[in-house]
Amino acid sequence: MKIISKISELREAVRQLKISEENIGLVPTMGCFHEGHLSLMRRAGEENDVMIVSVFVNPAQFAEGEDLDGYPRDAEGDAALAKKEGADYLFTPSVEEMYPAGYRTYVEVENLGKKLCGRSRPGHFRGVATVVAKLINICMPDALYLGQKDAQQAFILRRMARDLNMDVEVRILPTVREEDGLAMSSRNRYLAPDERASAPALYRAISEAKKTAEGGEKNREKLIKQIRESLSGVPGMDIDYVEIVSADELEPVQEVECPAVLAAAVNLGSARLIDNILINCEEL
Ligand code: AMP
């Protein structure tokens, strides 16, 4: 595995790969790998000749006062894990490499970025779309591997690729969970032991609501109320949103009949946890 931090060097490697007609799979990440990241790498390895994994804690997607400085980093551990999973290139650019002085261009997927997490994280999805557009231009992948854990992000990136005619397949893979159901996340390490013990309540609540929905309850408000009530007893858990949206426009669905995403975000101590579950469909 080659570790590359210069865009020009990675571009040169990609140029050679294109000449030899090798398929490229790209796994964009912010590092500090867990099984969720590794599941994307495994799939990218199976489906492509060459795998590029990027690690970049992208300042453009953090708002003022968010956890940019404290975001967990583990360059050595990441390199060892990416190598073990068969990555061919680990791309680790600096902030100056990605956003040199005078940087001015941003990508915004209208509307979708303002809903759900976008309400409490203004500018977040603009930062995400911008960095992934740049990574796609640099790596020229045939396929891009994303996790359903960040469903809104995955939707937005899929729409960006479609709208901007990017020649890349967007693959959205299932959420990998801890044994007790908590969705794996680099931010879970912010949880104190008592918060960690409470955290699986989020997945339990959305799973129960999925059962209720698939058992015949179509009313969005009743389902949301069920989740809110279930979470209200969890010590220290503060709900940001609970929503049931269509799996295309992320619009709230009144009658939960077609494929829908039940998504929720909560604050627990200093961690923001998000999770989601699909209703009436198996995959995105
Ligand atoms: P991050 O490093 O948190 O920006 O995540 C990089 C990629 O890994 C994104 O596509 C995430 O959706 C995906 N990812 C993060 N957590 C999980 C998880 N628990 N299961 C599956 N994919 C995940």
PDB file of C-alpha atoms and ligand atoms in Angstrom:
ATOM      1  CA  MET A   1       0.000   0.000   0.000  1.00  0.00           C
ATOM      2  CA  LYS A   2       1.312   3.427  -0.938  1.00  0.00           C
ATOM      3  CA  ILE A   3       0.634   6.372   1.343  1.00  0.00           C
ATOM      4  CA  ILE A   4       0.302   9.559  -0.701  1.00  0.00           C
ATOM      5  CA  SER A   5      -0.360  13.059   0.561  1.00  0.00           C
ATOM      6  CA  LYS A   6       0.222  15.101  -2.614  1.00  0.00           C
ATOM      7  CA  ILE A   7      -2.610  15.468  -5.118  1.00  0.00           C
ATOM      8  CA  SER A   8      -0.168  15.594  -8.054  1.00  0.00           C
ATOM      9  CA  GLU A   9       1.355  12.263  -7.031  1.00  0.00           C
ATOM     10  CA  LEU A  10      -1.997  10.510  -6.685  1.00  0.00           C
ATOM     11  CA  ARG A  11      -3.148  11.956 -10.013  1.00  0.00           C
ATOM     12  CA  GLU A  12      -0.106  10.488 -11.715  1.00  0.00           C
ATOM     13  CA  ALA A  13      -0.847   7.059 -10.219  1.00  0.00           C
ATOM     14  CA  VAL A  14      -4.502   7.335 -11.306  1.00  0.00           C
ATOM     15  CA  ARG A  15      -3.431   8.279 -14.842  1.00  0.00           C
ATOM     16  CA  GLN A  16      -1.388   5.078 -15.062  1.00  0.00           C
ATOM     17  CA  LEU A  17      -4.275   2.992 -13.690  1.00  0.00           C
ATOM     18  CA  LYS A  18      -6.623   4.443 -16.312  1.00  0.00           C
ATOM     19  CA  ILE A  19      -4.170   3.574 -19.083  1.00  0.00           C
ATOM     20  CA  SER A  20      -4.114  -0.022 -17.896  1.00  0.00           C
ATOM     21  CA  GLU A  21      -7.950   0.052 -17.642  1.00  0.00           C
ATOM     22  CA  GLU A  22      -8.082  -0.856 -13.968  1.00  0.00           C
ATOM     23  CA  ASN A  23     -11.310  -0.251 -12.054  1.00  0.00           C
ATOM     24  CA  ILE A  24     -10.909   2.057  -9.100  1.00  0.00           C
ATOM     25  CA  GLY A  25     -13.003   1.969  -5.910  1.00  0.00           C
ATOM     26  CA  LEU A  26     -12.813   4.993  -3.596  1.00  0.00           C
ATOM     27  CA  VAL A  27     -13.609   4.917   0.135  1.00  0.00           C
ATOM     28  CA  PRO A  28     -13.624   8.491   1.478  1.00  0.00           C
ATOM     29  CA  THR A  29     -13.280   8.774   5.246  1.00  0.00           C
ATOM     30  CA  MET A  30     -12.207  11.012   8.113  1.00  0.00           C
ATOM     31  CA  GLY A  31     -10.131   8.191   9.580  1.00  0.00           C
ATOM     32  CA  CYS A  32      -9.927   6.584  13.003  1.00  0.00           C
ATOM     33  CA  PHE A  33     -11.204   3.405  11.442  1.00  0.00           C
ATOM     34  CA  HIS A  34     -13.767   1.057  12.928  1.00  0.00           C
ATOM     35  CA  GLU A  35     -15.624  -1.917  11.446  1.00  0.00           C
ATOM     36  CA  GLY A  36     -17.992   0.423   9.563  1.00  0.00           C
ATOM     37  CA  HIS A  37     -15.096   1.839   7.547  1.00  0.00           C
ATOM     38  CA  LEU A  38     -13.572  -1.603   7.111  1.00  0.00           C
ATOM     39  CA  SER A  39     -16.824  -3.006   5.690  1.00  0.00           C
ATOM     40  CA  LEU A  40     -16.698  -0.351   2.952  1.00  0.00           C
ATOM     41  CA  MET A  41     -13.068  -1.251   2.211  1.00  0.00           C
ATOM     42  CA  ARG A  42     -13.877  -4.942   1.988  1.00  0.00           C
ATOM     43  CA  ARG A  43     -16.603  -4.302  -0.552  1.00  0.00           C
ATOM     44  CA  ALA A  44     -14.465  -1.866  -2.530  1.00  0.00           C
ATOM     45  CA  GLY A  45     -11.706  -4.499  -2.618  1.00  0.00           C
ATOM     46  CA  GLU A  46     -14.075  -7.190  -3.855  1.00  0.00           C
ATOM     47  CA  GLU A  47     -15.564  -5.065  -6.610  1.00  0.00           C
ATOM     48  CA  ASN A  48     -12.520  -3.245  -8.018  1.00  0.00           C
ATOM     49  CA  ASP A  49      -9.010  -3.856  -9.276  1.00  0.00           C
ATOM     50  CA  VAL A  50      -7.660  -1.003  -7.185  1.00  0.00           C
ATOM     51  CA  MET A  51      -8.806   0.523  -3.899  1.00  0.00           C
ATOM     52  CA  ILE A  52      -8.084   4.074  -2.817  1.00  0.00           C
ATOM     53  CA  VAL A  53      -8.926   5.016   0.768  1.00  0.00           C
ATOM     54  CA  SER A  54      -8.797   8.674   1.704  1.00  0.00           C
ATOM     55  CA  VAL A  55      -8.382  10.030   5.211  1.00  0.00           C
ATOM     56  CA  PHE A  56      -9.074  13.727   5.550  1.00  0.00           C
ATOM     57  CA  VAL A  57     -10.680  15.516   8.486  1.00  0.00           C
ATOM     58  CA  ASN A  58     -12.400  18.101   6.350  1.00  0.00           C
ATOM     59  CA  PRO A  59     -12.594  21.527   8.029  1.00  0.00           C
ATOM     60  CA  ALA A  60     -15.213  22.685   5.507  1.00  0.00           C
ATOM     61  CA  GLN A  61     -17.822  20.364   7.004  1.00  0.00           C
ATOM     62  CA  PHE A  62     -17.374  21.485  10.615  1.00  0.00           C
ATOM     63  CA  ALA A  63     -19.253  24.559  11.794  1.00  0.00           C
ATOM     64  CA  GLU A  64     -17.759  27.051  14.239  1.00  0.00           C
ATOM     65  CA  GLY A  65     -17.750  25.472  17.718  1.00  0.00           C
ATOM     66  CA  GLU A  66     -17.969  21.875  16.458  1.00  0.00           C
ATOM     67  CA  ASP A  67     -15.377  19.193  17.225  1.00  0.00           C
ATOM     68  CA  LEU A  68     -12.845  19.791  14.408  1.00  0.00           C
ATOM     69  CA  ASP A  69      -9.834  20.145  16.717  1.00  0.00           C
ATOM     70  CA  GLY A  70     -10.786  17.286  19.000  1.00  0.00           C
ATOM     71  CA  TYR A  71     -11.899  14.930  16.223  1.00  0.00           C
ATOM     72  CA  PRO A  72     -10.177  11.568  16.879  1.00  0.00           C
ATOM     73  CA  ARG A  73      -7.152  10.876  14.711  1.00  0.00           C
ATOM     74  CA  ASP A  74      -4.990   7.761  14.426  1.00  0.00           C
ATOM     75  CA  ALA A  75      -2.718   7.935  11.378  1.00  0.00           C
ATOM     76  CA  GLU A  76      -0.652   4.847  12.245  1.00  0.00           C
ATOM     77  CA  GLY A  77      -3.579   2.641  13.204  1.00  0.00           C
ATOM     78  CA  ASP A  78      -5.457   3.685  10.059  1.00  0.00           C
ATOM     79  CA  ALA A  79      -2.529   2.854   7.800  1.00  0.00           C
ATOM     80  CA  ALA A  80      -2.184  -0.610   9.354  1.00  0.00           C
ATOM     81  CA  LEU A  81      -5.914  -1.353   9.000  1.00  0.00           C
ATOM     82  CA  ALA A  82      -6.216  -0.030   5.433  1.00  0.00           C
ATOM     83  CA  LYS A  83      -3.226  -2.139   4.440  1.00  0.00           C
ATOM     84  CA  LYS A  84      -4.741  -5.214   6.084  1.00  0.00           C
ATOM     85  CA  GLU A  85      -7.983  -4.668   4.142  1.00  0.00           C
ATOM     86  CA  GLY A  86      -6.084  -4.548   0.874  1.00  0.00           C
ATOM     87  CA  ALA A  87      -6.083  -0.822   0.096  1.00  0.00           C
ATOM     88  CA  ASP A  88      -3.639   0.009  -2.692  1.00  0.00           C
ATOM     89  CA  TYR A  89      -3.412   3.724  -1.949  1.00  0.00           C
ATOM     90  CA  LEU A  90      -4.017   5.632   1.264  1.00  0.00           C
ATOM     91  CA  PHE A  91      -4.545   9.295   0.407  1.00  0.00           C
ATOM     92  CA  THR A  92      -3.820  11.586   3.363  1.00  0.00           C
ATOM     93  CA  PRO A  93      -3.717  15.169   2.101  1.00  0.00           C
ATOM     94  CA  SER A  94      -3.107  18.146   4.386  1.00  0.00           C
ATOM     95  CA  VAL A  95      -5.669  20.934   4.754  1.00  0.00           C
ATOM     96  CA  GLU A  96      -3.382  23.242   2.701  1.00  0.00           C
ATOM     97  CA  GLU A  97      -3.204  20.658  -0.070  1.00  0.00           C
ATOM     98  CA  MET A  98      -6.999  20.430  -0.333  1.00  0.00           C
ATOM     99  CA  TYR A  99      -7.812  24.089   0.388  1.00  0.00           C
ATOM    100  CA  PRO A 100      -4.825  26.212  -0.633  1.00  0.00           C
ATOM    101  CA  ALA A 101      -4.858  29.946   0.098  1.00  0.00           C
ATOM    102  CA  GLY A 102      -7.436  31.649  -2.113  1.00  0.00           C
ATOM    103  CA  TYR A 103      -9.702  28.601  -2.303  1.00  0.00           C
ATOM    104  CA  ARG A 104     -13.191  29.730  -3.366  1.00  0.00           C
ATOM    105  CA  THR A 105     -15.285  26.966  -4.939  1.00  0.00           C
ATOM    106  CA  TYR A 106     -17.979  25.016  -3.104  1.00  0.00           C
ATOM    107  CA  VAL A 107     -20.580  22.459  -4.154  1.00  0.00           C
ATOM    108  CA  GLU A 108     -24.079  22.753  -2.758  1.00  0.00           C
ATOM    109  CA  VAL A 109     -26.853  20.240  -3.353  1.00  0.00           C
ATOM    110  CA  GLU A 110     -29.868  22.495  -2.907  1.00  0.00           C
ATOM    111  CA  ASN A 111     -32.620  21.684  -0.467  1.00  0.00           C
ATOM    112  CA  LEU A 112     -31.443  18.212   0.649  1.00  0.00           C
ATOM    113  CA  GLY A 113     -28.639  19.725   2.717  1.00  0.00           C
ATOM    114  CA  LYS A 114     -30.988  21.941   4.712  1.00  0.00           C
ATOM    115  CA  LYS A 115     -33.130  19.147   6.159  1.00  0.00           C
ATOM    116  CA  LEU A 116     -32.599  16.777   9.111  1.00  0.00           C
ATOM    117  CA  CYS A 117     -28.960  17.173  10.264  1.00  0.00           C
ATOM    118  CA  GLY A 118     -28.603  20.250   8.035  1.00  0.00           C
ATOM    119  CA  ARG A 119     -30.895  22.211  10.356  1.00  0.00           C
ATOM    120  CA  SER A 120     -28.535  22.042  13.291  1.00  0.00           C
ATOM    121  CA  ARG A 121     -25.338  21.808  11.217  1.00  0.00           C
ATOM    122  CA  PRO A 122     -25.548  24.678   8.718  1.00  0.00           C
ATOM    123  CA  GLY A 123     -22.972  24.391   5.931  1.00  0.00           C
ATOM    124  CA  HIS A 124     -22.119  20.804   6.877  1.00  0.00           C
ATOM    125  CA  PHE A 125     -23.346  19.137   3.698  1.00  0.00           C
ATOM    126  CA  ARG A 126     -21.870  21.858   1.502  1.00  0.00           C
ATOM    127  CA  GLY A 127     -18.505  20.966   3.027  1.00  0.00           C
ATOM    128  CA  VAL A 128     -19.127  17.247   2.530  1.00  0.00           C
ATOM    129  CA  ALA A 129     -20.223  17.645  -1.113  1.00  0.00           C
ATOM    130  CA  THR A 130     -17.258  19.904  -1.853  1.00  0.00           C
ATOM    131  CA  VAL A 131     -14.623  17.574  -0.463  1.00  0.00           C
ATOM    132  CA  VAL A 132     -16.101  14.467  -2.053  1.00  0.00           C
ATOM    133  CA  ALA A 133     -16.407  16.237  -5.431  1.00  0.00           C
ATOM    134  CA  LYS A 134     -12.720  17.111  -5.127  1.00  0.00           C
ATOM    135  CA  LEU A 135     -11.815  13.531  -4.166  1.00  0.00           C
ATOM    136  CA  ILE A 136     -13.781  12.184  -7.132  1.00  0.00           C
ATOM    137  CA  ASN A 137     -11.953  14.556  -9.472  1.00  0.00           C
ATOM    138  CA  ILE A 138      -8.597  13.561  -8.030  1.00  0.00           C
ATOM    139  CA  CYS A 139      -9.158   9.781  -7.851  1.00  0.00           C
ATOM    140  CA  MET A 140     -11.505   9.319 -10.850  1.00  0.00           C
ATOM    141  CA  PRO A 141     -13.121   6.256  -9.221  1.00  0.00           C
ATOM    142  CA  ASP A 142     -15.525   3.908 -10.988  1.00  0.00           C
ATOM    143  CA  ALA A 143     -17.330   3.366  -7.688  1.00  0.00           C
ATOM    144  CA  LEU A 144     -17.680   5.317  -4.467  1.00  0.00           C
ATOM    145  CA  TYR A 145     -18.413   3.464  -1.186  1.00  0.00           C
ATOM    146  CA  LEU A 146     -20.542   5.147   1.475  1.00  0.00           C
ATOM    147  CA  GLY A 147     -22.294   4.014   4.642  1.00  0.00           C
ATOM    148  CA  GLN A 148     -26.034   4.093   5.246  1.00  0.00           C
ATOM    149  CA  LYS A 149     -25.160   5.203   8.778  1.00  0.00           C
ATOM    150  CA  ASP A 150     -24.895   8.713   7.291  1.00  0.00           C
ATOM    151  CA  ALA A 151     -27.954   8.296   5.082  1.00  0.00           C
ATOM    152  CA  GLN A 152     -28.510  11.984   4.379  1.00  0.00           C
ATOM    153  CA  GLN A 153     -24.876  12.394   3.362  1.00  0.00           C
ATOM    154  CA  ALA A 154     -25.116   9.347   1.075  1.00  0.00           C
ATOM    155  CA  PHE A 155     -28.294  10.689  -0.578  1.00  0.00           C
ATOM    156  CA  ILE A 156     -26.727  14.069  -1.115  1.00  0.00           C
ATOM    157  CA  LEU A 157     -23.574  12.618  -2.641  1.00  0.00           C
ATOM    158  CA  ARG A 158     -25.568  10.327  -4.899  1.00  0.00           C
ATOM    159  CA  ARG A 159     -27.589  13.306  -6.093  1.00  0.00           C
ATOM    160  CA  MET A 160     -24.458  15.400  -6.599  1.00  0.00           C
ATOM    161  CA  ALA A 161     -22.897  12.662  -8.748  1.00  0.00           C
ATOM    162  CA  ARG A 162     -26.069  12.410 -10.815  1.00  0.00           C
ATOM    163  CA  ASP A 163     -26.643  16.152 -11.170  1.00  0.00           C
ATOM    164  CA  LEU A 164     -23.041  16.908 -12.099  1.00  0.00           C
ATOM    165  CA  ASN A 165     -22.748  13.920 -14.477  1.00  0.00           C
ATOM    166  CA  MET A 166     -19.917  12.390 -12.506  1.00  0.00           C
ATOM    167  CA  ASP A 167     -19.046   9.043 -14.020  1.00  0.00           C
ATOM    168  CA  VAL A 168     -19.146   7.109 -10.763  1.00  0.00           C
ATOM    169  CA  GLU A 169     -21.415   4.466  -9.207  1.00  0.00           C
ATOM    170  CA  VAL A 170     -22.462   5.352  -5.680  1.00  0.00           C
ATOM    171  CA  ARG A 171     -22.767   2.274  -3.437  1.00  0.00           C
ATOM    172  CA  ILE A 172     -24.460   2.687  -0.062  1.00  0.00           C
ATOM    173  CA  LEU A 173     -23.688  -0.155   2.353  1.00  0.00           C
ATOM    174  CA  PRO A 174     -25.522  -1.188   5.548  1.00  0.00           C
ATOM    175  CA  THR A 175     -24.716   0.272   8.947  1.00  0.00           C
ATOM    176  CA  VAL A 176     -22.309  -1.791  11.030  1.00  0.00           C
ATOM    177  CA  ARG A 177     -23.316  -1.949  14.699  1.00  0.00           C
ATOM    178  CA  GLU A 178     -21.870  -2.873  18.056  1.00  0.00           C
ATOM    179  CA  GLU A 179     -23.341  -6.022  19.618  1.00  0.00           C
ATOM    180  CA  ASP A 180     -25.867  -3.975  21.576  1.00  0.00           C
ATOM    181  CA  GLY A 181     -27.087  -2.206  18.402  1.00  0.00           C
ATOM    182  CA  LEU A 182     -25.247   1.110  18.700  1.00  0.00           C
ATOM    183  CA  ALA A 183     -24.143   2.237  15.226  1.00  0.00           C
ATOM    184  CA  MET A 184     -20.351   2.332  15.094  1.00  0.00           C
ATOM    185  CA  SER A 185     -18.972   5.844  14.878  1.00  0.00           C
ATOM    186  CA  SER A 186     -15.641   7.536  15.506  1.00  0.00           C
ATOM    187  CA  ARG A 187     -17.557   9.882  17.819  1.00  0.00           C
ATOM    188  CA  ASN A 188     -18.697   7.050  20.132  1.00  0.00           C
ATOM    189  CA  ARG A 189     -15.416   7.448  21.968  1.00  0.00           C
ATOM    190  CA  TYR A 190     -16.701  10.785  23.303  1.00  0.00           C
ATOM    191  CA  LEU A 191     -19.240   8.841  25.395  1.00  0.00           C
ATOM    192  CA  ALA A 192     -18.594   8.455  29.116  1.00  0.00           C
ATOM    193  CA  PRO A 193     -19.296   4.894  30.415  1.00  0.00           C
ATOM    194  CA  ASP A 194     -22.811   5.734  31.667  1.00  0.00           C
ATOM    195  CA  GLU A 195     -23.624   7.490  28.363  1.00  0.00           C
ATOM    196  CA  ARG A 196     -22.279   4.527  26.411  1.00  0.00           C
ATOM    197  CA  ALA A 197     -24.651   2.306  28.405  1.00  0.00           C
ATOM    198  CA  SER A 198     -27.617   4.550  27.451  1.00  0.00           C
ATOM    199  CA  ALA A 199     -26.661   4.994  23.787  1.00  0.00           C
ATOM    200  CA  PRO A 200     -28.182   1.770  22.349  1.00  0.00           C
ATOM    201  CA  ALA A 201     -31.622   3.111  23.353  1.00  0.00           C
ATOM    202  CA  LEU A 202     -31.594   5.101  20.105  1.00  0.00           C
ATOM    203  CA  TYR A 203     -31.390   2.035  17.869  1.00  0.00           C
ATOM    204  CA  ARG A 204     -33.848   0.147  20.075  1.00  0.00           C
ATOM    205  CA  ALA A 205     -36.388   2.973  19.724  1.00  0.00           C
ATOM    206  CA  ILE A 206     -36.142   3.245  15.934  1.00  0.00           C
ATOM    207  CA  SER A 207     -36.201  -0.558  15.544  1.00  0.00           C
ATOM    208  CA  GLU A 208     -39.383  -0.764  17.611  1.00  0.00           C
ATOM    209  CA  ALA A 209     -40.989   1.947  15.493  1.00  0.00           C
ATOM    210  CA  LYS A 210     -40.016   0.106  12.313  1.00  0.00           C
ATOM    211  CA  LYS A 211     -41.796  -2.970  13.695  1.00  0.00           C
ATOM    212  CA  THR A 212     -44.873  -0.883  14.494  1.00  0.00           C
ATOM    213  CA  ALA A 213     -44.822   0.623  10.974  1.00  0.00           C
ATOM    214  CA  GLU A 214     -44.383  -2.689   9.236  1.00  0.00           C
ATOM    215  CA  GLY A 215     -47.093  -4.147  11.482  1.00  0.00           C
ATOM    216  CA  GLY A 216     -49.538  -1.724   9.869  1.00  0.00           C
ATOM    217  CA  GLU A 217     -49.215   1.676  11.590  1.00  0.00           C
ATOM    218  CA  LYS A 218     -48.880   4.159   8.740  1.00  0.00           C
ATOM    219  CA  ASN A 219     -49.270   7.386  10.666  1.00  0.00           C
ATOM    220  CA  ARG A 220     -46.005   9.326  10.723  1.00  0.00           C
ATOM    221  CA  GLU A 221     -46.859  11.369  13.790  1.00  0.00           C
ATOM    222  CA  LYS A 222     -47.806   8.327  15.876  1.00  0.00           C
ATOM    223  CA  LEU A 223     -44.568   6.604  14.956  1.00  0.00           C
ATOM    224  CA  ILE A 224     -42.508   9.672  15.818  1.00  0.00           C
ATOM    225  CA  LYS A 225     -44.351  10.023  19.116  1.00  0.00           C
ATOM    226  CA  GLN A 226     -43.580   6.389  19.955  1.00  0.00           C
ATOM    227  CA  ILE A 227     -39.854   7.055  19.483  1.00  0.00           C
ATOM    228  CA  ARG A 228     -39.895  10.335  21.402  1.00  0.00           C
ATOM    229  CA  GLU A 229     -41.666   8.678  24.323  1.00  0.00           C
ATOM    230  CA  SER A 230     -39.260   5.793  24.314  1.00  0.00           C
ATOM    231  CA  LEU A 231     -36.252   8.149  24.357  1.00  0.00           C
ATOM    232  CA  SER A 232     -37.671  10.575  26.894  1.00  0.00           C
ATOM    233  CA  GLY A 233     -36.740   8.259  29.768  1.00  0.00           C
ATOM    234  CA  VAL A 234     -33.102   7.901  28.760  1.00  0.00           C
ATOM    235  CA  PRO A 235     -30.883   9.873  31.155  1.00  0.00           C
ATOM    236  CA  GLY A 236     -28.921  12.669  29.484  1.00  0.00           C
ATOM    237  CA  MET A 237     -30.362  12.083  26.031  1.00  0.00           C
ATOM    238  CA  ASP A 238     -31.524  15.226  24.292  1.00  0.00           C
ATOM    239  CA  ILE A 239     -33.396  14.733  21.000  1.00  0.00           C
ATOM    240  CA  ASP A 240     -32.381  16.917  18.050  1.00  0.00           C
ATOM    241  CA  TYR A 241     -34.864  15.411  15.597  1.00  0.00           C
ATOM    242  CA  VAL A 242     -36.874  12.291  14.819  1.00  0.00           C
ATOM    243  CA  GLU A 243     -38.237  12.197  11.287  1.00  0.00           C
ATOM    244  CA  ILE A 244     -39.628   9.820   8.694  1.00  0.00           C
ATOM    245  CA  VAL A 245     -38.752  10.906   5.179  1.00  0.00           C
ATOM    246  CA  SER A 246     -39.050   9.612   1.659  1.00  0.00           C
ATOM    247  CA  ALA A 247     -35.990   7.768   0.387  1.00  0.00           C
ATOM    248  CA  ASP A 248     -35.534  10.214  -2.513  1.00  0.00           C
ATOM    249  CA  GLU A 249     -36.331  13.842  -1.617  1.00  0.00           C
ATOM    250  CA  LEU A 250     -36.025  13.427   2.151  1.00  0.00           C
ATOM    251  CA  GLU A 251     -39.482  14.960   2.471  1.00  0.00           C
ATOM    252  CA  PRO A 252     -41.556  13.958   5.518  1.00  0.00           C
ATOM    253  CA  VAL A 253     -44.001  11.243   4.497  1.00  0.00           C
ATOM    254  CA  GLN A 254     -47.502  11.570   5.895  1.00  0.00           C
ATOM    255  CA  GLU A 255     -48.528   7.965   5.291  1.00  0.00           C
ATOM    256  CA  VAL A 256     -45.653   5.557   5.775  1.00  0.00           C
ATOM    257  CA  GLU A 257     -46.343   3.315   2.790  1.00  0.00           C
ATOM    258  CA  CYS A 258     -43.522   3.546   0.261  1.00  0.00           C
ATOM    259  CA  PRO A 259     -39.804   3.153   0.994  1.00  0.00           C
ATOM    260  CA  ALA A 260     -38.987   5.551   3.797  1.00  0.00           C
ATOM    261  CA  VAL A 261     -36.095   6.376   6.100  1.00  0.00           C
ATOM    262  CA  LEU A 262     -36.719   6.776   9.793  1.00  0.00           C
ATOM    263  CA  ALA A 263     -33.863   9.011  10.942  1.00  0.00           C
ATOM    264  CA  ALA A 264     -32.980  10.461  14.326  1.00  0.00           C
ATOM    265  CA  ALA A 265     -30.247  12.519  15.943  1.00  0.00           C
ATOM    266  CA  VAL A 266     -29.664  12.987  19.657  1.00  0.00           C
ATOM    267  CA  ASN A 267     -27.101  14.639  21.855  1.00  0.00           C
ATOM    268  CA  LEU A 268     -25.739  12.487  24.637  1.00  0.00           C
ATOM    269  CA  GLY A 269     -23.112  14.189  26.789  1.00  0.00           C
ATOM    270  CA  SER A 270     -20.670  15.734  24.348  1.00  0.00           C
ATOM    271  CA  ALA A 271     -21.502  13.275  21.558  1.00  0.00           C
ATOM    272  CA  ARG A 272     -24.006  13.797  18.794  1.00  0.00           C
ATOM    273  CA  LEU A 273     -25.394  10.417  17.745  1.00  0.00           C
ATOM    274  CA  ILE A 274     -27.273   9.797  14.526  1.00  0.00           C
ATOM    275  CA  ASP A 275     -28.963   6.653  13.343  1.00  0.00           C
ATOM    276  CA  ASN A 276     -31.557   5.558  10.830  1.00  0.00           C
ATOM    277  CA  ILE A 277     -33.505   2.534   9.707  1.00  0.00           C
ATOM    278  CA  LEU A 278     -35.316   1.728   6.466  1.00  0.00           C
ATOM    279  CA  ILE A 279     -39.017   1.034   6.351  1.00  0.00           C
ATOM    280  CA  ASN A 280     -40.586  -0.928   3.482  1.00  0.00           C
ATOM    281  CA  CYS A 281     -37.243  -1.461   1.752  1.00  0.00           C
ATOM    282  CA  GLU A 282     -34.064  -3.448   2.297  1.00  0.00           C
ATOM    283  CA  GLU A 283     -31.403  -1.129   0.933  1.00  0.00           C
ATOM    284  CA  LEU A 284     -30.846   2.377  -0.390  1.00  0.00           C
TER     285      LEU A 284
HETATM  286  P1  AMP B   1     -16.467   9.057   8.506  1.00  0.00           P
HETATM  287  O1  AMP B   1     -15.029   8.672   8.653  1.00  0.00           O
HETATM  288  O2  AMP B   1     -17.231   9.052   9.776  1.00  0.00           O
HETATM  289  O3  AMP B   1     -16.633  10.332   7.708  1.00  0.00           O
HETATM  290  O4  AMP B   1     -17.135   7.917   7.630  1.00  0.00           O
HETATM  291  C1  AMP B   1     -16.593   7.506   6.402  1.00  0.00           C
HETATM  292  C2  AMP B   1     -17.567   6.581   5.715  1.00  0.00           C
HETATM  293  O5  AMP B   1     -17.824   5.458   6.547  1.00  0.00           O
HETATM  294  C3  AMP B   1     -18.917   7.246   5.416  1.00  0.00           C
HETATM  295  O6  AMP B   1     -19.397   6.825   4.158  1.00  0.00           O
HETATM  296  C4  AMP B   1     -19.766   6.720   6.540  1.00  0.00           C
HETATM  297  O7  AMP B   1     -21.148   6.680   6.231  1.00  0.00           O
HETATM  298  C5  AMP B   1     -19.218   5.320   6.697  1.00  0.00           C
HETATM  299  N1  AMP B   1     -19.556   4.805   8.028  1.00  0.00           N
HETATM  300  C6  AMP B   1     -19.349   5.422   9.226  1.00  0.00           C
HETATM  301  N2  AMP B   1     -19.839   4.665  10.229  1.00  0.00           N
HETATM  302  C7  AMP B   1     -20.364   3.540   9.661  1.00  0.00           C
HETATM  303  C8  AMP B   1     -21.017   2.386  10.163  1.00  0.00           C
HETATM  304  N3  AMP B   1     -21.232   2.211  11.457  1.00  0.00           N
HETATM  305  N4  AMP B   1     -21.422   1.451   9.280  1.00  0.00           N
HETATM  306  C9  AMP B   1     -21.215   1.617   7.950  1.00  0.00           C
HETATM  307  N5  AMP B   1     -20.595   2.689   7.412  1.00  0.00           N
HETATM  308  C10 AMP B   1     -20.184   3.631   8.251  1.00  0.00           C
END
